[in-house]
Amino acid sequence: MPESLKNIIRDVPDFPKKGILFKDITTLLKDPVSFQRTVDLMSHRYVGKHVDVVVGIEARGFIVGAALAYKLGAGVILVRKPGKLPHKTHKASYKLEYGEDSLEIHQDAISPGQKDAISPGQNVVIADDVLATGGTVSAVISLIEKMGGRIVECAFLSEIEALNGRNKIKSHPVFSLIKF
Ligand code: AMP
């Protein structure tokens, strides 16, 4: 694991609420060498894997996802908070520590079987900055699979291992570049 990348991510205690240690990737993003190395290391895994689209989860997942997609020559799909996407959407709800939240995706974002007659759907990588409890990515997985997408891997810039997010999505391959 690249220690220099791990060390450049800033810990912000008690954000957004007491008891949460926030992993702030803005310190990594603003450093040209670290950002480029992050994108190179993450995208390298998927070279030759026929990734059609990278799904970025609002909001920091857009940055990671778009950079990965550009490197792979893939498209980008946005998964957003409710009410932000302009066209018809599918919605998935998921549990937070307190209460519930939802995410949306455009209904026509994934076109199953469009590109590859052998695979049942478009090959998708899901991208986000942090894997914590896994609730968010589980909701995104359910959206993608309902639409006929085939998940190549869920790719995270970092993972908080103690929260066991991997367990929630263990039927899918998971990669994280940095482990806390
Ligand atoms: P979870 O659904 O618990 O896996 O949370 C993942 C989502 O929440 C990601 O989109 C992260 O950006 C954000 N997140 C959760 N916990 C943290 C944390 N400690 N630091 C930074 N982002 C977090």
Coordinates of C-alpha atoms and ligand atoms in Angstrom, one line a residue:
M1 CA 0.0 0.0 0.0
P2 CA 1.4 3.4 -0.9
E3 CA 2.2 5.0 2.5
S4 CA 2.8 8.4 1.1
L5 CA -0.8 8.5 -0.3
K6 CA -2.2 7.2 3.0
N7 CA -0.3 9.9 4.9
I8 CA -1.5 12.7 2.8
I9 CA -5.2 12.0 3.5
R10 CA -6.2 14.3 6.4
D11 CA -8.1 13.1 9.4
V12 CA -10.8 15.5 10.6
P13 CA -12.2 14.4 14.0
D14 CA -15.9 14.9 14.8
F15 CA -17.0 15.8 11.2
P16 CA -19.8 15.9 10.1
K17 CA -20.8 14.9 13.7
K18 CA -19.2 13.9 17.0
G19 CA -17.5 10.5 16.9
I20 CA -16.9 10.4 13.2
L21 CA -13.2 10.5 12.0
F22 CA -13.6 12.0 8.6
K23 CA -11.1 10.9 5.9
D24 CA -10.6 14.1 4.0
I25 CA -9.2 13.4 0.5
T26 CA -9.0 17.0 -0.6
T27 CA -5.4 17.1 0.7
L28 CA -4.6 14.3 -1.7
L29 CA -6.5 15.7 -4.6
K30 CA -4.8 19.0 -4.5
D31 CA -1.3 17.5 -4.7
P32 CA -0.6 16.8 -8.4
V33 CA 1.8 13.9 -7.9
S34 CA -0.4 12.2 -5.4
F35 CA -3.6 12.6 -7.5
Q36 CA -1.9 11.3 -10.6
R37 CA -0.4 8.3 -8.8
T38 CA -3.7 7.5 -7.2
V39 CA -5.5 7.5 -10.6
D40 CA -2.7 5.5 -12.3
L41 CA -2.6 2.8 -9.6
M42 CA -6.4 2.4 -9.5
S43 CA -6.9 2.4 -13.2
H44 CA -4.0 0.0 -13.9
R45 CA -6.1 -2.8 -12.4
Y46 CA -8.8 -2.5 -15.1
V47 CA -6.7 -2.2 -18.2
G48 CA -7.8 -5.0 -20.5
K49 CA -10.9 -5.8 -18.4
H50 CA -13.3 -4.2 -21.0
V51 CA -14.8 -1.7 -18.6
D52 CA -17.6 0.2 -20.5
V53 CA -18.6 2.6 -17.8
V54 CA -17.5 3.8 -14.4
V55 CA -20.2 4.7 -12.0
G56 CA -19.3 7.6 -9.6
I57 CA -21.1 8.1 -6.3
E58 CA -21.9 11.7 -5.4
A59 CA -19.9 13.7 -4.7
R60 CA -16.2 12.6 -4.3
G61 CA -16.9 9.5 -6.3
F62 CA -17.4 11.7 -9.3
I63 CA -13.8 12.9 -9.1
V64 CA -12.3 9.4 -8.7
G65 CA -14.8 7.9 -11.1
A66 CA -14.3 10.4 -13.9
A67 CA -10.5 10.2 -13.7
L68 CA -10.6 6.4 -13.8
A69 CA -13.0 6.4 -16.8
Y70 CA -10.8 8.8 -18.7
K71 CA -7.8 6.6 -18.2
L72 CA -9.7 3.5 -19.3
G73 CA -11.5 5.1 -22.2
A74 CA -14.8 4.3 -20.5
G75 CA -17.9 6.4 -20.0
V76 CA -19.1 8.0 -16.7
I77 CA -22.4 7.5 -15.0
L78 CA -23.5 9.6 -12.1
V79 CA -25.3 8.3 -9.0
R80 CA -26.8 11.3 -7.2
K81 CA -28.8 12.4 -4.2
P82 CA -32.5 12.6 -4.9
G83 CA -33.8 15.3 -7.1
K84 CA -30.5 16.2 -8.8
L85 CA -30.8 14.1 -12.0
P86 CA -33.0 15.8 -14.6
H87 CA -34.4 12.7 -16.5
K88 CA -36.4 9.7 -15.3
T89 CA -34.6 7.8 -12.5
H90 CA -34.5 4.6 -10.5
K91 CA -34.1 5.1 -6.8
A92 CA -32.5 3.0 -4.0
S93 CA -32.8 3.7 -0.3
Y94 CA -30.3 2.6 2.3
K95 CA -29.8 2.8 6.0
L96 CA -27.5 5.4 7.7
E97 CA -26.3 5.4 11.2
Y98 CA -29.4 7.4 12.0
G99 CA -32.3 7.2 9.6
E100 CA -32.3 6.6 5.8
D101 CA -31.0 8.1 2.6
S102 CA -31.5 7.5 -1.1
L103 CA -29.6 7.6 -4.3
E104 CA -30.8 7.9 -7.9
I105 CA -29.5 6.9 -11.3
H106 CA -31.0 7.7 -14.8
Q107 CA -33.2 4.9 -16.1
D108 CA -31.3 4.9 -19.4
A109 CA -27.8 5.0 -17.8
I110 CA -27.1 1.4 -18.4
S111 CA -28.0 -0.4 -21.6
P112 CA -27.7 -4.2 -21.0
G113 CA -26.2 -6.2 -23.8
Q114 CA -25.4 -3.2 -25.9
K115 CA -21.7 -3.7 -26.4
D116 CA -20.8 -7.3 -25.8
A117 CA -23.1 -10.1 -27.0
I118 CA -21.3 -12.6 -24.6
S119 CA -21.7 -10.6 -21.4
P120 CA -25.3 -10.0 -20.1
G121 CA -24.8 -6.3 -19.6
Q122 CA -22.4 -3.4 -19.7
N123 CA -19.2 -3.9 -17.7
V124 CA -19.3 -1.5 -14.8
V125 CA -16.8 -0.3 -12.2
I126 CA -18.3 1.5 -9.2
A127 CA -16.1 4.2 -7.8
D128 CA -16.0 6.1 -4.5
D129 CA -13.6 7.8 -2.2
V130 CA -14.2 5.9 1.0
L131 CA -15.7 2.5 1.8
A132 CA -17.1 2.7 5.4
T133 CA -20.1 0.6 6.4
G134 CA -20.8 -0.4 2.8
G135 CA -24.4 0.8 2.9
T136 CA -24.0 3.4 0.1
V137 CA -22.3 1.0 -2.3
S138 CA -24.8 -1.8 -1.6
A139 CA -27.6 0.6 -2.7
V140 CA -25.6 1.4 -5.9
I141 CA -25.0 -2.3 -6.6
S142 CA -28.7 -3.0 -6.4
L143 CA -29.4 -0.2 -8.8
I144 CA -26.8 -1.4 -11.4
E145 CA -27.8 -5.0 -11.2
K146 CA -31.5 -4.3 -11.5
M147 CA -30.7 -2.4 -14.7
G148 CA -28.7 -5.4 -16.1
G149 CA -25.2 -4.1 -15.5
R150 CA -22.3 -6.5 -14.8
I151 CA -20.1 -5.3 -11.9
V152 CA -16.4 -5.8 -12.6
E153 CA -15.4 -4.4 -9.3
C154 CA -16.2 -1.8 -6.6
A155 CA -13.1 0.5 -6.5
F156 CA -12.4 2.8 -3.5
L157 CA -9.6 5.2 -3.0
S158 CA -9.7 4.1 0.7
E159 CA -11.3 1.8 3.1
I160 CA -12.0 2.0 6.8
E161 CA -11.4 -1.7 7.6
A162 CA -12.9 -1.7 11.1
L163 CA -16.3 -0.8 9.8
N164 CA -16.4 -4.1 7.8
G165 CA -18.0 -2.6 4.7
R166 CA -16.6 -5.5 2.6
N167 CA -18.8 -7.9 4.5
K168 CA -21.9 -6.2 3.2
I169 CA -20.9 -6.6 -0.4
K170 CA -19.0 -9.9 -0.2
S171 CA -20.5 -11.4 -3.3
H172 CA -18.8 -8.7 -5.4
P173 CA -15.1 -8.0 -5.9
V174 CA -13.8 -5.0 -3.9
F175 CA -10.6 -3.1 -4.3
S176 CA -9.3 -0.3 -2.1
L177 CA -6.0 1.4 -2.7
I178 CA -5.5 2.6 0.9
K179 CA -6.5 0.8 4.0
F180 CA -7.1 2.5 7.4
Ligands
AMP1 P1 -20.8 3.9 3.9 O1 -22.1 3.8 3.2 O2 -20.9 3.8 5.4 O3 -19.8 2.9 3.3 O4 -20.2 5.3 3.6 C1 -19.6 5.6 2.4 C2 -19.9 7.0 1.9 O5 -19.9 8.0 3.0 C3 -18.9 7.4 0.9 O6 -19.5 8.1 -0.1 C4 -18.0 8.3 1.7 O7 -17.6 9.5 1.0 C5 -18.7 8.7 3.0 N1 -18.1 8.4 4.2 C6 -18.5 7.6 5.2 N2 -17.6 7.6 6.2 C7 -16.7 8.5 5.9 C8 -15.5 8.9 6.6 N3 -15.2 8.5 7.8 N4 -14.7 9.8 6.0 C9 -15.0 10.3 4.8 N5 -16.1 9.9 4.1 C10 -16.9 9.0 4.7

